[in-house]
CSV table of N, CA and C in Angstrom, one decimal:
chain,number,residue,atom,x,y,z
W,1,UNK,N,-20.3,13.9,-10.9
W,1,UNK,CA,-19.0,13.5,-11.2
W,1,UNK,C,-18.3,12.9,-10.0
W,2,UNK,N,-18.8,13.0,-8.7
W,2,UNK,CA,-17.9,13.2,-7.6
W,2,UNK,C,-18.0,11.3,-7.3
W,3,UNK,N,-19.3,11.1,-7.9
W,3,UNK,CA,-19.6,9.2,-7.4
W,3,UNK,C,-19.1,9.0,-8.5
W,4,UNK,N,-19.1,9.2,-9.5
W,4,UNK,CA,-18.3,8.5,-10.7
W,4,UNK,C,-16.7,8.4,-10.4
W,5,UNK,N,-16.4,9.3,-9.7
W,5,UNK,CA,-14.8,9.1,-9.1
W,5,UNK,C,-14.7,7.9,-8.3
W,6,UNK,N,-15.5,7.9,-7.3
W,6,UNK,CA,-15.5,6.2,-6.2
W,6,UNK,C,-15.5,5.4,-7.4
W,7,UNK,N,-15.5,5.6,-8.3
W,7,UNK,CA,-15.2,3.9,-9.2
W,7,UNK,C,-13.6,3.6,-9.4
W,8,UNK,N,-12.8,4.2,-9.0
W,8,UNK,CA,-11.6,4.2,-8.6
W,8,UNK,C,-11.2,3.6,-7.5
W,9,UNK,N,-11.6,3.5,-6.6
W,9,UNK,CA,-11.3,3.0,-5.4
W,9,UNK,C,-12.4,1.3,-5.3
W,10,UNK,N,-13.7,1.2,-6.5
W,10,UNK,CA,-14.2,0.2,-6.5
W,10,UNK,C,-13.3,-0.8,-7.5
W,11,UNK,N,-12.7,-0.4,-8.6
W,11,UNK,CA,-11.6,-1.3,-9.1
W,11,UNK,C,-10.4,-1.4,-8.2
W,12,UNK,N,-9.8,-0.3,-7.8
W,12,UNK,CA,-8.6,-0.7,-7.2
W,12,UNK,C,-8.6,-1.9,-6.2
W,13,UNK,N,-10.2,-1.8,-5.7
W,13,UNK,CA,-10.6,-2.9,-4.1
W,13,UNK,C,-10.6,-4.4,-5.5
W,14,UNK,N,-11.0,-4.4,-6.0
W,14,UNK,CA,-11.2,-5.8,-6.8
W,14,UNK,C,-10.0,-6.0,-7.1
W,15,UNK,N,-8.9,-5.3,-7.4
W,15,UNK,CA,-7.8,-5.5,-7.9
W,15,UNK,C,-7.0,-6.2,-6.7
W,16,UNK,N,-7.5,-5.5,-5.7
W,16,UNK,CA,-6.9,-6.0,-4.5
W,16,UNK,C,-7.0,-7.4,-4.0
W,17,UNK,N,-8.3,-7.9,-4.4
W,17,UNK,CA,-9.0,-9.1,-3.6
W,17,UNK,C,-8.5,-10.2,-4.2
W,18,UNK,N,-8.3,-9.7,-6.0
W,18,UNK,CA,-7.6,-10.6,-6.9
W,18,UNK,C,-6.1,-11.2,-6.1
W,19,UNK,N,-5.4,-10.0,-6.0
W,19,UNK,CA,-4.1,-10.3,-5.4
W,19,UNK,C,-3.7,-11.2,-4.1
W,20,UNK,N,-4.9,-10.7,-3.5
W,20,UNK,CA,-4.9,-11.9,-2.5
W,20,UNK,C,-5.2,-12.7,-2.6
W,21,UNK,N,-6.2,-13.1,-3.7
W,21,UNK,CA,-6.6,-14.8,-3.1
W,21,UNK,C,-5.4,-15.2,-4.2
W,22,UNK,N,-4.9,-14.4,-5.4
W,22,UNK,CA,-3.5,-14.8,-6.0
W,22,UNK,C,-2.3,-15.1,-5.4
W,23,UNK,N,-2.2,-14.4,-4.4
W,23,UNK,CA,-1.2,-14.4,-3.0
W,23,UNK,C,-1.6,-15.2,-2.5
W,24,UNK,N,-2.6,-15.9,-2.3
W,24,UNK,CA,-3.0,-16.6,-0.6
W,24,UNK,C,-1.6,-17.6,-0.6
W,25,UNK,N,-1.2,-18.5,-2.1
W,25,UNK,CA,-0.3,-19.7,-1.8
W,25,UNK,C,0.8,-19.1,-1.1
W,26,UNK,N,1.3,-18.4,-0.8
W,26,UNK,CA,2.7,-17.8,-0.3
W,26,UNK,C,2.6,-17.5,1.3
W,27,UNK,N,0.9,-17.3,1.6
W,27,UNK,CA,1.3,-17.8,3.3
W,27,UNK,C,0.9,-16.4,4.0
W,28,UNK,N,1.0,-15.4,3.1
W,28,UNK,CA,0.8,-13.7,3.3
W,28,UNK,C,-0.3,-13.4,3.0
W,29,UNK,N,-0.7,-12.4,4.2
W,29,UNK,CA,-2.5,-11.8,4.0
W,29,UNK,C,-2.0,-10.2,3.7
W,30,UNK,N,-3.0,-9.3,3.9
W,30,UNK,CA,-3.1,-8.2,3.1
W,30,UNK,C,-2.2,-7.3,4.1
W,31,UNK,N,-2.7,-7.4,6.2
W,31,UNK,CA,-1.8,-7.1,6.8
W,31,UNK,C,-0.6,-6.8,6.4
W,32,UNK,N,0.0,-8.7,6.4
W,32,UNK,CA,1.1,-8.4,6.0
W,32,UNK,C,1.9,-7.7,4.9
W,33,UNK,N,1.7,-8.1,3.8
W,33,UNK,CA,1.7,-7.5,2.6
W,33,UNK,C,2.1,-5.4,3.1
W,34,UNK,N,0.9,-5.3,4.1
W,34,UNK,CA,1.1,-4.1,4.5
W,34,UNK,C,2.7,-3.7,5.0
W,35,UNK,N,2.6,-5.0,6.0
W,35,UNK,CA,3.8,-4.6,7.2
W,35,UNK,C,5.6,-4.6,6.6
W,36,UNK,N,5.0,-5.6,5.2
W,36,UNK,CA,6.3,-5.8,4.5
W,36,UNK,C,6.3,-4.3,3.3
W,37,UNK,N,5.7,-3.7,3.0
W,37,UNK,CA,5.8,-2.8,2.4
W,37,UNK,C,6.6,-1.7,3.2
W,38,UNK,N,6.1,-1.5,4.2
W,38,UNK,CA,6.4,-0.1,5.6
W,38,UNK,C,7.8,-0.8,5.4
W,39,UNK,N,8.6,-1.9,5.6
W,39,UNK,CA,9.6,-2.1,6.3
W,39,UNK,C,10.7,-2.3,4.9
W,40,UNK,N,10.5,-2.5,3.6
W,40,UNK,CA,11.2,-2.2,2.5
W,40,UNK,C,11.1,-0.8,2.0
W,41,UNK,N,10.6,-0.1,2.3
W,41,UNK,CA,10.2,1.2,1.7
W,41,UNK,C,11.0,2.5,3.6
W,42,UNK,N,11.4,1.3,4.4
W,42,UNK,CA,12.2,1.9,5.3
W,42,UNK,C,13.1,1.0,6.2
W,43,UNK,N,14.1,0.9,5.7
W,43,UNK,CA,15.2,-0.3,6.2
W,43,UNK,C,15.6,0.4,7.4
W,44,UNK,N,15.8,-0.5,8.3
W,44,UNK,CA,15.8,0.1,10.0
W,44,UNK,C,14.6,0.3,10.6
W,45,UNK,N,13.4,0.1,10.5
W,45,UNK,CA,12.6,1.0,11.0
W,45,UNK,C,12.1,-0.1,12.2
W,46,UNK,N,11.8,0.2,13.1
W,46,UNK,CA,11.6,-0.3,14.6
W,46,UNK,C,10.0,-0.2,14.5
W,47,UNK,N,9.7,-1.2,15.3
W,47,UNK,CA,8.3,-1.1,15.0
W,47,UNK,C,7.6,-0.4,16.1
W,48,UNK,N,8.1,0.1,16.9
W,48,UNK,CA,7.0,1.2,16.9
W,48,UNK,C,6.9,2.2,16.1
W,49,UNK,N,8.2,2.4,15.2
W,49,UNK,CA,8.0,3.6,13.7
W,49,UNK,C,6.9,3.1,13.4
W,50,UNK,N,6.6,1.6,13.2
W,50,UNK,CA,5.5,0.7,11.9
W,50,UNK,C,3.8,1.1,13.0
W,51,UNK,N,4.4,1.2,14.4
W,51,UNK,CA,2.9,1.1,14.9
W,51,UNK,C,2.3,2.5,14.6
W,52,UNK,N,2.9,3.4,14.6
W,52,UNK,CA,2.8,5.0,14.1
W,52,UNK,C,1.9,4.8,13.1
W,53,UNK,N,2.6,4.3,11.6
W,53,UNK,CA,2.6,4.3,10.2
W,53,UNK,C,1.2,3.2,10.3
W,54,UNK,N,1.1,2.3,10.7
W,54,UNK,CA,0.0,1.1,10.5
W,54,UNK,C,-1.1,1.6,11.4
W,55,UNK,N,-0.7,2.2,12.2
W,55,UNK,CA,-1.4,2.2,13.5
W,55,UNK,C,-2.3,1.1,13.8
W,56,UNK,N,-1.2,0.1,14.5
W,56,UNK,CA,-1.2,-1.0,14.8
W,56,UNK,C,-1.0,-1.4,16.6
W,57,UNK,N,-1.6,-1.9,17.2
W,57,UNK,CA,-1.2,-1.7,18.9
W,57,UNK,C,0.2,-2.7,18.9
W,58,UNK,N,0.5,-2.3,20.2
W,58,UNK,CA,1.9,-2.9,20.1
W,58,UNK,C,2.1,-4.8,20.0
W,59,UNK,N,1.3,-5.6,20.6
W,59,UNK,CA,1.1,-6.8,20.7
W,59,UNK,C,0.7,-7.1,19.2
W,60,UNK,N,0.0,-6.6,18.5
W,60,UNK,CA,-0.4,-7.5,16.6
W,60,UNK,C,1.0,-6.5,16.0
W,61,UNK,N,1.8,-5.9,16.3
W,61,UNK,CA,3.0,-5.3,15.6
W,61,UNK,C,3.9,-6.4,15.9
W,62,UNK,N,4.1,-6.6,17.0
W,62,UNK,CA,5.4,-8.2,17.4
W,62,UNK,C,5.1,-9.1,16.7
W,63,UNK,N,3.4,-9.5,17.2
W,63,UNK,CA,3.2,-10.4,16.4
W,63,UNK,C,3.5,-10.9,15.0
W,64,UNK,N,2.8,-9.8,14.0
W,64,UNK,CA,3.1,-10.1,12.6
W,64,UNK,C,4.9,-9.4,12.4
W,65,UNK,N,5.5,-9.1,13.0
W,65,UNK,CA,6.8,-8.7,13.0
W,65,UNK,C,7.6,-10.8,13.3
W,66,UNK,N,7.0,-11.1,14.2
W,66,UNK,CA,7.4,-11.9,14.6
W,66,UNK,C,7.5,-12.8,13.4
W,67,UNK,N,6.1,-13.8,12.8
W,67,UNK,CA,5.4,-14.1,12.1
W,67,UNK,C,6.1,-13.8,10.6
W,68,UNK,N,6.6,-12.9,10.2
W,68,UNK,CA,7.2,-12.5,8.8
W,68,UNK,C,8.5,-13.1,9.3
W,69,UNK,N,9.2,-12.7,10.6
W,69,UNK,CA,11.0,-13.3,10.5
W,69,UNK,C,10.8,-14.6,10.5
W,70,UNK,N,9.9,-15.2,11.3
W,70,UNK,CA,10.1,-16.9,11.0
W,70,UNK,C,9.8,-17.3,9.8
W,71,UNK,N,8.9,-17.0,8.3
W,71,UNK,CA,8.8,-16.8,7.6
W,71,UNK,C,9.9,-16.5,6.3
W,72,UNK,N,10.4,-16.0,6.9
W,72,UNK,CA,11.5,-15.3,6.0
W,72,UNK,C,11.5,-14.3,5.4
W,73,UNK,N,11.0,-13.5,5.4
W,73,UNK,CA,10.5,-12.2,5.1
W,73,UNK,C,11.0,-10.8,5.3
W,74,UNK,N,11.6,-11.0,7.1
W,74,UNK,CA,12.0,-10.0,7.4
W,74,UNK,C,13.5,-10.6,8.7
W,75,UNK,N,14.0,-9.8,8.6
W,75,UNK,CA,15.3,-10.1,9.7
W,75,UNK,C,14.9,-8.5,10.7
W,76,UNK,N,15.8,-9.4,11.8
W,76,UNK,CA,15.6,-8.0,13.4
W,76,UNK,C,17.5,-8.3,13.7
W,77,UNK,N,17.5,-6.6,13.4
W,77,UNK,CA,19.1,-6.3,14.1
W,77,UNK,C,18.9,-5.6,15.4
W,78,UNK,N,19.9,-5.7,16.2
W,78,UNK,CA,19.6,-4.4,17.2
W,78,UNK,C,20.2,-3.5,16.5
W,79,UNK,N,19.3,-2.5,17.5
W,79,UNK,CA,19.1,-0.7,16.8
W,79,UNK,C,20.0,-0.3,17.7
W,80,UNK,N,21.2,0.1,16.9
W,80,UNK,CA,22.5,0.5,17.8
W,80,UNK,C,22.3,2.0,18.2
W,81,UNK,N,21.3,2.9,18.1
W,81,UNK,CA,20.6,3.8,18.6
W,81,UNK,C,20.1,3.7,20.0
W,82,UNK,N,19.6,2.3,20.3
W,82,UNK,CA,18.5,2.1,21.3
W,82,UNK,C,18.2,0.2,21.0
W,83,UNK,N,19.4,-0.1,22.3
W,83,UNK,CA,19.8,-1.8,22.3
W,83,UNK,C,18.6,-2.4,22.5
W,84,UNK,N,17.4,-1.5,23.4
W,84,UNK,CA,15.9,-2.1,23.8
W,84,UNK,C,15.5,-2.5,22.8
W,85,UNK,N,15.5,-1.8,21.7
W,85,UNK,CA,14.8,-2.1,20.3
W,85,UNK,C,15.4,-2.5,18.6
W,86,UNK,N,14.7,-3.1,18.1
W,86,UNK,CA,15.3,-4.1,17.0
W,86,UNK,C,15.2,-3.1,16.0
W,87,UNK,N,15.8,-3.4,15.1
W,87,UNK,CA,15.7,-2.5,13.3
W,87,UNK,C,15.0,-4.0,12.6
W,88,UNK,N,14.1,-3.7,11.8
W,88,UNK,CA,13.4,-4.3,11.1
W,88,UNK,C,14.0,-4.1,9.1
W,89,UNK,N,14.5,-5.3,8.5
W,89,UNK,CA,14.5,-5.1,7.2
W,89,UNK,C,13.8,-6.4,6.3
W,90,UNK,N,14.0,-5.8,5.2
W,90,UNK,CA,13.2,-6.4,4.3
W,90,UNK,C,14.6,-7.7,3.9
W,91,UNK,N,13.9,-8.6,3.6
W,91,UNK,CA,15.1,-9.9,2.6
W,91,UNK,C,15.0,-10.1,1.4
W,92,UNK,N,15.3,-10.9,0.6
W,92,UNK,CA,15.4,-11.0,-1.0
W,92,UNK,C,14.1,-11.4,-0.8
W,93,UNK,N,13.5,-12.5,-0.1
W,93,UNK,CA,12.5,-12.7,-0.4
W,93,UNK,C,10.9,-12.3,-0.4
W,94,UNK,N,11.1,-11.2,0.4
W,94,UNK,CA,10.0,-10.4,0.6
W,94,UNK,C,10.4,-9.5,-0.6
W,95,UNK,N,11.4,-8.8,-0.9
W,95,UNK,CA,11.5,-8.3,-2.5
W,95,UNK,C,11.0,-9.0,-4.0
W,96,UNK,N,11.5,-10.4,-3.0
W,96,UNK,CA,10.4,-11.2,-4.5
W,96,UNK,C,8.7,-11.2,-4.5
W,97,UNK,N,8.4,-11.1,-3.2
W,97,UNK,CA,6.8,-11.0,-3.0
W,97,UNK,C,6.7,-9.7,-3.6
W,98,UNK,N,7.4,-8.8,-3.4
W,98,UNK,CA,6.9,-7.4,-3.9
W,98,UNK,C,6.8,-7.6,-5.7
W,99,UNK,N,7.8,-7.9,-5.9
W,99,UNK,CA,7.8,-8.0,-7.3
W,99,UNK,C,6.5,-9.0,-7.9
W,100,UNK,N,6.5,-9.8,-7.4
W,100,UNK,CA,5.0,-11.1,-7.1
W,100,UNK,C,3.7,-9.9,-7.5
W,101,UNK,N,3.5,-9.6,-6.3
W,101,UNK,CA,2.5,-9.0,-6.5
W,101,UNK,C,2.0,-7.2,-7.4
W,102,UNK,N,3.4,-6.6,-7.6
W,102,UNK,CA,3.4,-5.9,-8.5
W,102,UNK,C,2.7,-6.9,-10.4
W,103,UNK,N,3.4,-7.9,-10.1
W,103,UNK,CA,2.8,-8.6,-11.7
W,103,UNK,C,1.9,-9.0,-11.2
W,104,UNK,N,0.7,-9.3,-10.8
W,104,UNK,CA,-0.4,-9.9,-10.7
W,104,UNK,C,-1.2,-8.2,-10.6
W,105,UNK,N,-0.7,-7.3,-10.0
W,105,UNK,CA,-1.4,-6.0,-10.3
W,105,UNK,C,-1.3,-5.5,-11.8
W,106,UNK,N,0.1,-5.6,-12.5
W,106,UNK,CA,0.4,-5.4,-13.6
W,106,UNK,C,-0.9,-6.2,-15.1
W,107,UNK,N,-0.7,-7.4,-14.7
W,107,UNK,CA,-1.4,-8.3,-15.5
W,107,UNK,C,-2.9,-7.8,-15.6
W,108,UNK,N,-3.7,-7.9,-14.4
W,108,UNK,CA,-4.7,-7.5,-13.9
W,108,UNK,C,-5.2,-6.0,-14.7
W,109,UNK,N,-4.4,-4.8,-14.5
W,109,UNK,CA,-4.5,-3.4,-15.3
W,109,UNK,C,-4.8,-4.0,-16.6
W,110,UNK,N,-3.5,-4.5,-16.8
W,110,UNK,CA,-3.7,-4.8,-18.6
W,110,UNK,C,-4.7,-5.7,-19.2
W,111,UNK,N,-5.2,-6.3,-18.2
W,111,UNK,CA,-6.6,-7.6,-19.1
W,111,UNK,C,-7.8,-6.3,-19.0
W,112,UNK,N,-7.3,-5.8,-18.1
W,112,UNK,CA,-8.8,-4.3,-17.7
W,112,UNK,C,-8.7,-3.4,-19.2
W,113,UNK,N,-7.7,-2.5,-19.3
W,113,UNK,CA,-6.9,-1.7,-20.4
W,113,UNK,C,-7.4,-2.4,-21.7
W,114,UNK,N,-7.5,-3.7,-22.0
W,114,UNK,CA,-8.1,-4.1,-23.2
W,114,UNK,C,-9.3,-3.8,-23.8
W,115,UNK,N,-10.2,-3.4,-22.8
W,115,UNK,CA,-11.6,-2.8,-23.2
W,115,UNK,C,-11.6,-1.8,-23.6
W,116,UNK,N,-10.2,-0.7,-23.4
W,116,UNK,CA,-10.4,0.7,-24.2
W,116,UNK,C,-9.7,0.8,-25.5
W,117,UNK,N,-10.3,1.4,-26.2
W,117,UNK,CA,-9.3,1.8,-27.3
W,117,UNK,C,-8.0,1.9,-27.4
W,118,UNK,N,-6.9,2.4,-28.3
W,118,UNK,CA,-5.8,2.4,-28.0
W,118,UNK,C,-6.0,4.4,-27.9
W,119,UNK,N,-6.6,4.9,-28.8
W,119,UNK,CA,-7.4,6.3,-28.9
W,119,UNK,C,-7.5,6.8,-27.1
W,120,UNK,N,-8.7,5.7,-26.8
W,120,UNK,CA,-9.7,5.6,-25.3
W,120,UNK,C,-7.9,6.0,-24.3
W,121,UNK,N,-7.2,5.1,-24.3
W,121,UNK,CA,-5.9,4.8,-23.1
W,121,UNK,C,-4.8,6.5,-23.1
W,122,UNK,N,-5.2,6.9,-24.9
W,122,UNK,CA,-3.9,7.8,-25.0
W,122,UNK,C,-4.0,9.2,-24.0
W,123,UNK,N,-5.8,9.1,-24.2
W,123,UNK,CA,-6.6,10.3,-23.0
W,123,UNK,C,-6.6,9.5,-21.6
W,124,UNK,N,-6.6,8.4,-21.6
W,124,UNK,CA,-7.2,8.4,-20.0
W,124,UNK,C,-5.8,8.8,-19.4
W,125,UNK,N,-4.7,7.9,-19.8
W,125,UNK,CA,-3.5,7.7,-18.9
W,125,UNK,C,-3.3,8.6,-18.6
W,126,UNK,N,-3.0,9.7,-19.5
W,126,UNK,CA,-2.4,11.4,-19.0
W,126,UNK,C,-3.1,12.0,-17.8
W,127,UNK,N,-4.5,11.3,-18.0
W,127,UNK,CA,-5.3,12.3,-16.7
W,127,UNK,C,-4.7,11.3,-15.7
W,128,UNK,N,-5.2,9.9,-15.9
W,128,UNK,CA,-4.9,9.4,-14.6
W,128,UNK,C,-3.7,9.3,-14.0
W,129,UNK,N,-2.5,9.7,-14.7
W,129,UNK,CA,-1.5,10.3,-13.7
W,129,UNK,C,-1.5,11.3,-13.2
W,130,UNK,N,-2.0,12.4,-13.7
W,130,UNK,CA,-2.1,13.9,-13.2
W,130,UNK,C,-2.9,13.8,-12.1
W,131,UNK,N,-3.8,13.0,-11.9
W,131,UNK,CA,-4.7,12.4,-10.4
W,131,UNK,C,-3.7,11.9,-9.7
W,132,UNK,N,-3.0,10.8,-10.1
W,132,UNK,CA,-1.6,10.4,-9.3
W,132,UNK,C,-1.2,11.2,-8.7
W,133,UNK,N,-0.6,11.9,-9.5
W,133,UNK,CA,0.3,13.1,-9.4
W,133,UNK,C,-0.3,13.9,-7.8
W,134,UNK,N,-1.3,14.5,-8.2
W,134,UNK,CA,-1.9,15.4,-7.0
W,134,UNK,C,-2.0,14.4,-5.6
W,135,UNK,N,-2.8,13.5,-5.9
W,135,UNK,CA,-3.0,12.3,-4.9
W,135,UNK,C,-1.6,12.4,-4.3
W,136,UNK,N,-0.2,12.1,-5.3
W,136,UNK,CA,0.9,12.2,-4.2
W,136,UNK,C,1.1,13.2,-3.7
W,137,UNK,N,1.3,14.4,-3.9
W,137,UNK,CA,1.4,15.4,-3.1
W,137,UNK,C,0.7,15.8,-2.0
W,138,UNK,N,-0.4,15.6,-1.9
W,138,UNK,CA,-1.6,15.4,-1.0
W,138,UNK,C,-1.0,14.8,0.5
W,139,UNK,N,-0.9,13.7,-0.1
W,139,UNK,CA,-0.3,12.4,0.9
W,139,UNK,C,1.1,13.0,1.4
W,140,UNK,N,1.7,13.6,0.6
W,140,UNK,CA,3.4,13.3,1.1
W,140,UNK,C,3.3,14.8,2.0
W,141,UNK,N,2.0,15.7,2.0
W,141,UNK,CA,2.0,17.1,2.7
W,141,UNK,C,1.2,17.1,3.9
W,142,UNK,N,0.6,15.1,3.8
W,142,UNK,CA,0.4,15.1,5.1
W,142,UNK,C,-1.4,15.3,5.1
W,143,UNK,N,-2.1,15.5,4.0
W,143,UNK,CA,-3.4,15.6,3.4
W,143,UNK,C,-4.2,16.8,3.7
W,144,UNK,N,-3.1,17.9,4.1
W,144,UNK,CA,-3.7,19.0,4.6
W,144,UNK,C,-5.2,19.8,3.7
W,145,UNK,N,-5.1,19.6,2.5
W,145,UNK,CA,-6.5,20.1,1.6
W,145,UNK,C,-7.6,19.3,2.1
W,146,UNK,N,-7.3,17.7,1.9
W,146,UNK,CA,-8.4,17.1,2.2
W,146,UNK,C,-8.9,16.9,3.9
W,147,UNK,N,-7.8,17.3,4.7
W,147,UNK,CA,-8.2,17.9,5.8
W,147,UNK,C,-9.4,18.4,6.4
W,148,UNK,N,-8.8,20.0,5.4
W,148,UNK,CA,-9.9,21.0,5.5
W,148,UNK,C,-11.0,20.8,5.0
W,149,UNK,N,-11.6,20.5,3.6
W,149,UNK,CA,-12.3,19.6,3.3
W,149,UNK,C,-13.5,19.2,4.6
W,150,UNK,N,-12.9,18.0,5.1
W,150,UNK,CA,-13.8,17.2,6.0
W,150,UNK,C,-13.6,18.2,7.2
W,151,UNK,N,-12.6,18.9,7.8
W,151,UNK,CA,-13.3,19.7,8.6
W,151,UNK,C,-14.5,20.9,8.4
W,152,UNK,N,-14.8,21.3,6.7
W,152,UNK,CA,-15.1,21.9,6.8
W,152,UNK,C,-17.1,21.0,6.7
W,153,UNK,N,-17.1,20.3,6.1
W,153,UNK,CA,-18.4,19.3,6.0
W,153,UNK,C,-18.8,18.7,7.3
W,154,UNK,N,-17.6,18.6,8.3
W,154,UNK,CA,-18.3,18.8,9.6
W,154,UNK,C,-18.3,20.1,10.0
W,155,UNK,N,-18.4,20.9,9.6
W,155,UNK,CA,-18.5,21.8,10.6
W,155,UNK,C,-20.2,22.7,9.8
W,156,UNK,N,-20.5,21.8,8.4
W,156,UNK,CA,-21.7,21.9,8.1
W,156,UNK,C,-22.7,21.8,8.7
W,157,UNK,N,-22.3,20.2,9.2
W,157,UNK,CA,-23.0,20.0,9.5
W,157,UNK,C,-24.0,20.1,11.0
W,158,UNK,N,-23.1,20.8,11.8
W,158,UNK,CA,-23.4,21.3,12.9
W,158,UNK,C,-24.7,22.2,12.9
């Protein structure tokens, strides 16, 4: 069951690849895509918050920081916290990319979703949110189970 699960993460990757080369006309790679996500999903955030979150070194964080404001993508305020450093936010038009690429994911599910029954979708969906579901908690606690987990398979393997 456990490799039957990785087929989850092999559609999601094709889903991905679709979006980008669907994306490519707009000028944005997957980085970015990354870096505009971190920074709409947190208005103000300074990029060394983003180097944290991306774990990104400081020189390719300016960079594509840089690279999205000439762009249009993103605007730099000073951080009236700390004048040294900028607040990073999202623009209408990086909200239209988001929205962009949400329908090209959307589309994409649904041409997939046509192979199953309408029967097949009524079972899958429920689980596959209840996987959602845990998946988010997981993540938002910081991945402490799956943690232990991998510490504990290394420490098998010793």
């Amino acid at each position: 069951m456990q490799k039957d699960l990785r087929e989850i993460t092999k559609i999601a990757r094709e889903v991905s690849k679709f979006t980008v080369r669907t994306m490519k006309a707009t000028g944005i790679g997957t980085g970015e895509f990354d870096f505009i996500h971190v920074v709409r999903h947190n208005p103000g955030i300074t990029q060394k918050e983003i180097r944290e979150i991306l774990t990104l070194d400081k020189g390719a964080c300016a960079r594509r920081a840089a690279s999205l404001e000439a762009k249009g993508y993103l605007i730099k305020k000073k951080n009236p916290a700390d004048r040294r450093s900028d607040q990073l936010f999202a623009t209408p038009k990086a909200e239209n990319l988001k929205l962009s690429k949400v329908d090209i994911e959307t589309r994409y599910y649904s041409w997939l979703s046509q192979s199953l029954s309408q029967e097949e979708l009524d079972t899958f969906l429920p689980l596959l949110h209840k996987l959602y579901r845990a998946n988010k908690a997981e993540s938002k606690a910081g991945f402490p189970h799956v943690t232990a987990l991998m510490k504990g398979e290394a420490d098998e393997a010793r």
